Amino acid sequence: MEIIATAKEMQRRSEQLRLEGKKIAFVPTMGYLHKGHLTLMHEGKKRGDVLIVSIFVNPTQFGPGEDYERYPRDMKRDLALLKGVGVDICFTPPSQDMYPDGFQTCVEVEQVTKNLCGTSRPGHFRGVTTVVAKLFNIVKPHLAIFGEKDYQQLIAIKQMARDLNMDIEVIGIPTIRESDGLAMSSRNTYLTAKERKEALSLYRSLLKGKELFLQGQRSAAKILTEITGIIKEQKSATIDYVKICDVHTLEDIEEIKGEAIIALAVKIGKTRLLDNIILKEE
Amino acid sequence: MEIIATAKEMQRRSEQLRLEGKKIAFVPTMGYLHKGHLTLMHEGKKRGDVLIVSIFVNPTQFGPGEDYERYPRDMKRDLALLKGVGVDICFTPPSQDMYPDGFQTCVEVEQVTKNLCGTSRPGHFRGVTTVVAKLFNIVKPHLAIFGEKDYQQLIAIKQMARDLNMDIEVIGIPTIRESDGLAMSSRNTYLTAKERKEALSLYRSLLKGKELFLQGQRSAAKILTEITGIIKEQKSATIDYVKICDVHTLEDIEEIKGEAIIALAVKIGKTRLLDNIILKEE
């Protein structure tokens, strides 16, 4: 596996690969890899000739007081995992290479980033779309793969790619879960044993919401009451939001017609966790 | 000359050219071509294997009440000029192809766009950098050429390309002038004969400013007083701004050290004209 640490070198390498006619698959990550990431990489291996993975904890998508400094990092373990999957190139730029002095440009997707995490984390999605635009220009992939656990992020990146005519297929992959249902996330490592148990209420509540939907319930308010009820039983849980939204615009829905998504962000102790489930008639 | 009218087709064509190893030179324009544009194209012919020119009057860089609707257009004449220069591909997308329903993304360069036209035309540079980012992703050039008459635009695009790691060389070409000194601009066509004469005061005042600088004057205020004095003698002139700025940051300078730029925007009648001159010890 090649390890490349500067944007310039990565860009040259990718340009060379494209000239050789290679199809580049790309999985951007913030490292501290789990099975969710590895599933994205397996998909990338299948779809591309060359698989490039970036590991970069992007400072600009963390707000003041958020967990940028303590975000878990373990480069040695990550590199071993990447080799195991058969990743071809790992791109790990230092922050100064991505944001040199005088940096002053942002990419902003305006509407789909307003609701949900956009409300609780102002500036977060601007940080995400800006760094992903940069990574796309550096890695020059034909396709890029993201997890559906961060559903709003996926939608924002798809929208950015479409609006800015990026010639890149943006692919979402269903959330990978622990055997007990907890959505995989690098931040799960923050949870104490007790919190870890209470965190199961998130997926359990989403399944309950889906069950109600499949039984014919179409009132978002009624489904949300059930979900918040389940989560509020947990001592360590503080709900940031639980919402039912349009799957494309991410605007709130009152009466569900066709498809919808239940998306939630809940703090378990000090750890903010995301999860979601799609509602779709079967 | 090929004429391509959709982003999808242009992108496919450019990808094919890149795979063939062709070096793509790109000159984006809003049409109504003059000798300034043609000079950019000659430069493009020299530097690239394939020269692509876009003609697109970009609605999002015009503010409310500005001249988007009446901006001069003459596609037939433009296409003849492009053929004359030996342009390989003309890309002329309709507005609906560039901004389909649901479009919601912008690229913003934050600091170098604050002063000068950024103050008088809020949103203008966001419109410019967004459309140029789109055009770059569609046309996939190795190099792109812009005129120095729109100096702040050139700086903003260079900054965007650097900040977002676009693998594109952004090249500025000195302003081309009429034989009497008026900077070439599609908007010159708006001027009446009388206004056309008074418009000469712009370049004359810049030359006076440069003369003072070369004689040793380093006080921006003193140079600006002379310049505004010359322009204010013209009955039809209304100064938007005349400023002396750092050539990189475009921040105002009080005492000139090393290089600087005198940049001005002046309304002659209803026509807003730009011009600038670099101050540099010879």
XYZ file of C-alpha atoms in Angstrom:
564
model
C 0.000 0.000 0.000
C 1.277 3.442 -0.929
C 1.049 6.139 1.733
C 0.920 9.689 0.404
C 1.091 12.671 2.725
C 0.867 15.759 0.515
C -1.942 17.017 -1.682
C 0.433 17.801 -4.545
C 1.858 14.288 -4.646
C -1.575 12.658 -4.308
C -2.888 14.796 -7.145
C 0.012 13.893 -9.435
C -0.456 10.209 -8.639
C -4.192 10.337 -9.330
C -3.711 12.216 -12.583
C -1.256 9.542 -13.656
C -3.736 6.772 -12.737
C -6.482 8.476 -14.737
C -4.185 8.809 -17.759
C -3.552 5.067 -17.478
C -7.326 4.607 -17.789
C -7.741 3.400 -14.211
C -11.100 3.852 -12.490
C -10.484 5.447 -9.102
C -12.749 4.616 -6.146
C -12.437 6.868 -3.108
C -13.459 6.496 0.526
C -12.797 9.636 2.611
C -12.587 8.959 6.356
C -11.525 10.624 9.580
C -9.771 7.417 10.596
C -10.285 5.303 13.721
C -11.757 2.822 11.314
C -14.571 0.392 12.097
C -16.498 -2.219 10.138
C -18.696 0.494 8.637
C -15.667 2.065 6.962
C -14.405 -1.331 5.856
C -17.734 -2.076 4.168
C -17.372 1.150 2.167
C -13.891 0.025 1.148
C -15.053 -3.430 0.062
C -17.603 -1.672 -2.126
C -14.828 0.549 -3.503
C -12.674 -2.494 -4.305
C -15.570 -3.976 -6.276
C -16.363 -0.825 -8.221
C -12.948 0.667 -9.000
C -9.584 -0.420 -10.396
C -7.759 1.516 -7.711
C -9.019 2.202 -4.192
C -7.850 5.348 -2.420
C -8.750 6.012 1.223
C -8.067 9.312 2.949
C -7.556 9.647 6.677
C -7.949 13.254 7.753
C -9.600 14.577 10.893
C -10.940 17.768 9.365
C -10.763 20.633 11.882
C -13.201 22.890 9.996
C -16.190 20.610 10.479
C -15.903 20.711 14.267
C -17.490 23.626 16.102
C -15.988 25.378 19.132
C -16.315 23.115 22.167
C -16.810 20.017 20.034
C -14.496 16.998 20.114
C -11.841 17.846 17.487
C -8.941 17.513 19.918
C -10.128 14.332 21.570
C -11.515 12.701 18.412
C -10.066 9.159 18.525
C -6.960 8.557 16.400
C -4.935 5.385 15.842
C -2.992 5.615 12.609
C -1.018 2.411 13.134
C -4.130 0.309 13.597
C -5.881 2.110 10.709
C -3.034 1.430 8.285
C -3.068 -2.262 9.200
C -6.809 -2.409 8.547
C -6.407 -0.648 5.179
C -3.736 -3.163 4.136
C -6.033 -5.978 5.199
C -8.792 -4.731 2.903
C -6.379 -4.293 -0.001
C -6.509 -0.506 -0.192
C -4.075 0.715 -2.863
C -3.288 4.203 -1.619
C -3.788 5.863 1.758
C -3.809 9.676 1.650
C -3.022 11.232 5.035
C -2.317 14.953 4.679
C -1.288 17.107 7.614
C -3.715 19.898 8.463
C -1.265 22.606 7.350
C -1.157 21.069 3.862
C -4.947 21.175 3.587
C -5.371 24.614 5.158
C -2.255 26.677 4.490
C -1.954 30.276 5.696
C -4.302 32.553 3.793
C -6.887 29.822 3.165
C -10.249 31.572 2.718
C -12.622 29.600 0.482
C -15.717 27.600 1.308
C -18.239 25.472 -0.518
C -21.719 25.683 0.899
C -24.834 23.688 0.084
C -27.624 25.898 1.268
C -30.931 24.087 1.670
C -30.443 20.416 2.540
C -28.002 21.465 5.280
C -30.478 23.701 7.125
C -32.442 21.178 9.177
C -31.265 18.384 11.531
C -27.516 18.623 12.282
C -27.435 21.909 10.361
C -29.445 23.491 13.169
C -27.422 22.061 16.054
C -23.979 22.321 14.436
C -23.755 25.643 12.550
C -20.877 25.621 10.070
C -20.473 21.843 10.276
C -21.705 21.050 6.777
C -19.810 23.965 5.277
C -16.685 22.362 6.750
C -17.690 18.975 5.359
C -18.535 20.085 1.824
C -15.440 22.281 1.628
C -13.058 19.503 2.656
C -14.799 16.951 0.443
C -14.561 19.340 -2.534
C -10.849 19.674 -1.796
C -10.375 15.914 -1.425
C -12.273 15.308 -4.671
C -9.969 17.730 -6.501
C -6.894 16.103 -4.983
C -7.871 12.436 -5.359
C -9.761 12.890 -8.666
C -11.974 9.860 -8.144
C -14.536 8.467 -10.580
C -16.682 7.414 -7.635
C -16.783 8.178 -3.919
C -18.459 6.135 -1.210
C -20.092 7.394 1.999
C -22.083 5.743 4.783
C -25.811 6.352 5.158
C -25.398 6.677 8.931
C -24.462 10.296 8.202
C -27.449 10.638 5.916
C -27.558 14.425 5.782
C -23.849 14.517 4.953
C -24.448 12.080 2.097
C -27.331 14.168 0.739
C -25.272 17.386 1.022
C -22.347 15.841 -0.849
C -24.599 14.441 -3.567
C -26.169 17.888 -3.932
C -22.765 19.588 -4.080
C -21.513 17.150 -6.721
C -24.622 17.724 -8.839
C -24.694 21.526 -8.415
C -20.982 22.016 -9.115
C -20.944 19.511 -12.004
C -18.365 17.319 -10.324
C -17.841 14.315 -12.594
C -18.015 11.903 -9.661
C -20.574 9.256 -8.752
C -21.466 9.687 -5.077
C -22.618 6.398 -3.568
C -24.328 5.802 -0.216
C -23.991 2.486 1.620
C -26.463 1.300 4.301
C -25.416 1.717 7.928
C -23.441 -1.134 9.430
C -24.467 -2.057 12.981
C -23.015 -3.940 15.890
C -24.728 -7.294 16.476
C -26.968 -5.619 19.061
C -28.068 -2.904 16.610
C -25.893 0.077 17.585
C -24.860 1.995 14.461
C -21.090 1.792 14.009
C -19.306 5.064 14.724
C -15.801 6.038 15.736
C -17.427 7.991 18.575
C -18.883 4.804 20.143
C -15.476 4.432 21.772
C -16.395 7.363 24.052
C -19.267 5.393 25.672
C -19.017 3.808 29.117
C -20.430 0.287 29.485
C -23.627 1.672 30.971
C -24.019 4.320 28.261
C -23.297 1.721 25.600
C -26.343 -0.202 26.812
C -28.587 2.845 26.916
C -27.431 3.820 23.409
C -29.287 0.764 22.091
C -32.505 2.698 22.669
C -31.726 4.745 19.530
C -32.042 1.935 17.031
C -34.760 0.266 19.098
C -36.824 3.448 18.901
C -36.245 3.740 15.151
C -37.401 0.145 14.661
C -40.504 0.960 16.691
C -41.099 3.977 14.453
C -40.777 1.835 11.374
C -43.129 -0.746 12.838
C -45.781 1.917 13.438
C -45.321 3.167 9.872
C -45.677 -0.332 8.451
C -48.837 -0.772 10.539
C -50.255 2.228 8.689
C -49.409 5.166 10.919
C -48.712 8.207 8.701
C -48.704 10.996 11.283
C -45.131 12.077 11.922
C -46.096 13.569 15.294
C -47.541 10.286 16.530
C -44.536 8.255 15.455
C -42.142 10.821 16.973
C -43.987 10.725 20.306
C -43.381 6.976 20.531
C -39.714 7.327 19.604
C -38.915 10.152 21.990
C -40.772 8.242 24.709
C -38.428 5.259 24.330
C -35.298 7.412 24.301
C -36.364 9.520 27.273
C -36.562 6.375 29.420
C -32.751 6.308 29.322
C -31.136 8.273 32.155
C -28.071 9.307 30.157
C -29.974 10.410 27.015
C -30.502 14.017 25.931
C -32.333 14.376 22.642
C -30.828 16.882 20.214
C -33.466 16.138 17.579
C -35.728 13.356 16.368
C -37.429 14.247 13.098
C -39.234 12.741 10.160
C -38.118 14.317 6.914
C -38.348 14.155 3.155
C -35.531 11.867 1.951
C -34.350 14.379 -0.689
C -34.959 17.859 0.726
C -34.635 16.833 4.407
C -37.498 19.172 5.242
C -39.834 18.172 8.087
C -42.863 16.141 7.125
C -46.192 16.161 8.972
C -48.055 13.491 7.033
C -45.893 10.783 5.466
C -46.555 10.136 1.795
C -44.350 7.639 -0.034
C -40.835 7.606 1.379
C -39.470 9.405 4.452
C -36.572 9.211 6.874
C -36.579 9.231 10.652
C -33.325 10.921 11.677
C -32.106 11.484 15.188
C -29.200 12.915 17.123
C -29.042 12.049 20.796
C -26.422 12.708 23.411
C -25.723 9.661 25.534
C -23.802 11.175 28.413
C -21.433 13.536 26.597
C -21.360 11.522 23.365
C -23.529 12.738 20.500
C -24.740 9.831 18.379
C -26.605 9.816 15.052
C -28.888 7.221 13.605
C -31.683 7.022 11.050
C -34.057 4.677 9.323
C -35.886 4.918 6.010
C -39.672 4.551 5.967
C -40.840 2.993 2.746
C -43.821 0.860 1.967
C -42.696 -2.671 1.337
C -15.295 24.239 -34.607
C -17.463 22.048 -32.397
C -20.343 23.735 -30.604
C -21.507 21.988 -27.445
C -24.606 23.108 -25.579
C -24.953 20.806 -22.574
C -22.727 20.359 -19.543
C -22.979 16.565 -19.750
C -21.788 16.449 -23.344
C -19.006 18.973 -22.750
C -17.797 16.987 -19.761
C -17.730 13.718 -21.702
C -15.846 15.403 -24.543
C -13.264 16.919 -22.192
C -12.764 13.650 -20.339
C -12.108 11.978 -23.694
C -9.601 14.690 -24.658
C -7.766 14.267 -21.344
C -7.627 10.492 -21.829
C -6.049 11.163 -25.236
C -3.350 13.122 -23.413
C -4.457 16.482 -24.807
C -3.675 19.625 -22.847
C -6.872 21.660 -22.549
C -6.719 25.473 -22.476
C -9.907 27.247 -21.432
C -11.144 30.809 -21.812
C -14.483 31.457 -20.073
C -16.372 34.477 -21.434
C -19.783 36.120 -21.308
C -19.604 36.622 -25.079
C -19.874 39.859 -27.063
C -16.231 39.282 -27.759
C -13.630 41.983 -28.246
C -9.898 42.068 -28.864
C -9.237 41.515 -25.161
C -10.984 38.150 -25.303
C -9.216 37.278 -28.541
C -5.838 37.946 -26.915
C -6.728 35.452 -24.171
C -7.603 32.939 -26.872
C -4.357 33.446 -28.763
C -2.569 32.744 -25.500
C -4.696 29.624 -25.047
C -3.824 28.428 -28.552
C -0.142 28.779 -27.711
C -0.321 26.992 -24.378
C -2.760 24.133 -24.998
C -3.375 21.367 -27.529
C -7.087 22.081 -27.518
C -8.725 25.458 -26.898
C -12.202 25.551 -25.391
C -14.095 28.834 -25.022
C -17.351 29.136 -23.097
C -19.957 31.778 -23.826
C -22.371 32.098 -20.926
C -23.889 35.253 -19.504
C -24.030 34.095 -15.898
C -27.174 35.412 -14.187
C -25.915 34.790 -10.634
C -23.088 37.334 -10.858
C -25.485 40.195 -11.639
C -27.217 41.922 -8.750
C -30.808 43.160 -8.763
C -31.067 46.258 -10.955
C -27.817 45.457 -12.771
C -27.575 44.866 -16.504
C -28.154 41.101 -16.852
C -31.077 41.488 -19.247
C -29.519 44.176 -21.411
C -25.952 42.743 -21.325
C -24.906 42.774 -25.001
C -25.225 39.461 -26.841
C -24.357 38.549 -30.442
C -23.810 34.818 -30.750
C -23.506 34.814 -34.539
C -20.715 37.371 -34.527
C -19.036 35.647 -31.557
C -18.984 32.252 -33.280
C -17.413 33.800 -36.384
C -14.706 35.410 -34.235
C -14.019 32.104 -32.440
C -13.626 30.314 -35.769
C -11.262 33.041 -36.898
C -8.999 32.479 -33.893
C -9.040 28.723 -34.379
C -10.980 27.820 -31.240
C -11.605 24.068 -31.160
C -14.745 23.881 -29.044
C -17.299 26.517 -28.066
C -19.369 25.623 -24.991
C -22.643 27.573 -24.832
C -24.950 26.115 -22.193
C -28.458 27.423 -21.606
C -29.044 28.866 -18.147
C -31.414 26.033 -17.157
C -28.625 23.504 -17.797
C -26.251 25.390 -15.488
C -28.835 26.160 -12.800
C -31.477 23.434 -12.816
C -34.358 23.463 -10.327
C -33.145 22.783 -6.811
C -29.695 24.306 -7.398
C -28.400 25.458 -3.982
C -24.591 25.417 -3.804
C -22.096 28.240 -3.796
C -18.342 28.642 -3.723
C -17.185 31.690 -1.826
C -13.721 33.210 -1.502
C -13.975 35.255 1.619
C -11.197 37.814 1.997
C -9.915 39.013 -1.380
C -13.542 39.620 -2.444
C -14.354 41.998 0.409
C -12.912 45.282 -0.872
C -13.400 47.112 -4.212
C -16.207 45.555 -6.311
C -17.017 43.268 -3.374
C -18.296 46.305 -1.497
C -20.348 47.781 -4.333
C -21.644 44.506 -5.785
C -22.573 42.175 -2.895
C -22.889 38.567 -4.083
C -21.113 39.300 -7.376
C -17.941 37.351 -6.648
C -19.849 34.470 -5.116
C -21.669 34.244 -8.445
C -18.370 34.412 -10.325
C -16.474 31.815 -8.295
C -19.457 29.458 -8.274
C -19.917 29.539 -12.041
C -16.170 29.282 -12.686
C -15.966 26.258 -10.342
C -18.802 24.692 -12.334
C -17.178 25.528 -15.669
C -13.852 24.108 -14.470
C -15.562 20.837 -13.505
C -17.361 20.683 -16.841
C -14.502 21.717 -19.153
C -11.736 20.026 -17.105
C -8.988 22.326 -18.358
C -5.291 22.114 -17.558
C -5.094 25.895 -17.718
C -7.569 28.764 -17.752
C -6.956 32.313 -18.921
C -8.495 35.526 -17.600
C -7.969 39.216 -18.290
C -6.276 41.484 -15.763
C -8.854 44.217 -16.453
C -11.041 42.329 -13.950
C -8.135 42.089 -11.543
C -10.133 41.257 -8.425
C -11.938 38.492 -10.316
C -8.580 37.061 -11.391
C -7.255 37.133 -7.817
C -10.447 35.534 -6.480
C -10.291 32.726 -9.033
C -6.592 32.110 -8.345
C -7.378 31.956 -4.624
C -10.299 29.571 -5.181
C -8.175 27.273 -7.350
C -5.424 27.211 -4.711
C -7.751 26.778 -1.721
C -9.865 24.034 -3.305
C -6.823 22.225 -4.786
C -8.092 22.595 -8.341
C -5.433 21.121 -10.611
C -5.652 24.073 -12.989
C -3.137 26.780 -13.817
C -4.938 30.143 -13.655
C -3.250 32.690 -15.907
C -3.785 36.462 -16.045
C -3.178 38.456 -19.228
C -2.552 42.230 -19.273
C -5.466 44.454 -20.212
C -5.903 45.176 -23.909
C -6.794 48.778 -24.714
C -8.267 50.712 -27.604
C -5.693 52.836 -29.417
C -6.747 55.819 -27.286
C -6.225 53.901 -24.043
C -9.759 52.820 -23.063
C -9.681 49.334 -21.555
C -11.579 46.904 -23.778
C -14.886 45.784 -22.313
C -18.121 44.425 -23.719
C -19.859 47.177 -21.771
C -18.089 49.924 -23.773
C -20.839 49.409 -26.315
C -23.245 51.138 -23.883
C -21.317 54.455 -24.113
C -22.544 57.412 -26.146
C -19.926 59.252 -28.233
C -19.628 61.925 -25.562
C -19.337 59.420 -22.741
C -16.816 57.425 -24.733
C -14.578 60.519 -24.764
C -14.993 61.199 -21.065
C -14.249 57.530 -20.298
C -10.680 58.168 -21.436
C -10.151 60.010 -18.157
C -10.004 56.648 -16.369
C -6.807 55.429 -17.961
C -5.394 58.950 -18.138
C -5.843 59.274 -14.383
C -4.221 55.882 -13.774
C -1.230 56.899 -15.892
C -0.977 60.092 -13.864
C -1.034 58.016 -10.690
C 1.725 55.800 -11.992
C 3.756 58.845 -12.998
C 3.501 60.250 -9.473
C 4.553 56.878 -8.066
C 7.554 56.665 -10.389
C 8.502 60.195 -9.332
C 8.707 58.892 -5.776
C 5.267 59.565 -4.328
C 4.420 56.772 -1.865
C 1.379 58.255 -0.128
C -1.734 56.522 -1.431
C -3.917 59.444 -0.335
C -1.902 61.944 -2.362
C -1.971 59.812 -5.502
C -5.704 59.140 -5.093
C -6.437 62.877 -4.752
C -4.827 63.519 -8.139
C -6.687 60.646 -9.760
C -10.112 61.513 -8.411
C -9.470 65.132 -9.397
C -8.990 64.137 -13.034
C -12.074 61.913 -13.096
C -14.308 64.431 -11.366
C -13.630 66.936 -14.166
C -15.817 64.734 -16.378
C -19.491 65.699 -16.251
C -20.784 62.165 -16.810
C -18.483 60.481 -14.250
C -19.580 59.127 -10.861
C -16.827 57.443 -8.910
C -17.754 54.126 -7.306
C -14.259 53.658 -5.899
C -10.636 54.545 -6.588
C -8.261 52.684 -4.307
C -4.650 51.659 -3.919
C -4.367 48.095 -2.701
C -2.002 45.251 -1.988
C -1.710 43.199 -5.206
C -2.332 39.909 -3.369
C -4.730 40.636 -0.507
C -6.449 43.627 -2.202
C -6.515 45.399 1.140
C -6.172 49.196 1.141
C -2.661 50.564 1.425
C -1.739 53.900 2.996
C 1.990 53.957 2.268
C 3.105 52.067 -0.825
C 5.967 49.641 -0.287
C 7.079 47.487 -3.185
C 4.186 46.629 -5.489
C 0.615 47.931 -5.397
C -2.395 48.289 -7.656
C -4.553 51.311 -8.349
C -8.027 49.955 -9.036
C -11.089 51.967 -9.937
C -14.735 51.576 -10.821
C -16.420 54.628 -12.293
C -19.863 55.115 -13.757
C -19.760 57.056 -17.000
C -23.407 57.962 -17.427
C -25.123 54.692 -16.556
C -22.206 52.498 -17.593
C -19.969 51.137 -14.860
C -16.386 50.733 -16.085
C -13.379 49.132 -14.403
C -9.700 49.792 -14.896
C -6.474 49.351 -12.976
C -2.754 49.798 -13.180
C 0.091 48.115 -11.316
C 2.588 50.288 -9.434
C 6.013 48.699 -9.431
C 9.445 50.192 -9.268
C 11.123 49.803 -12.644
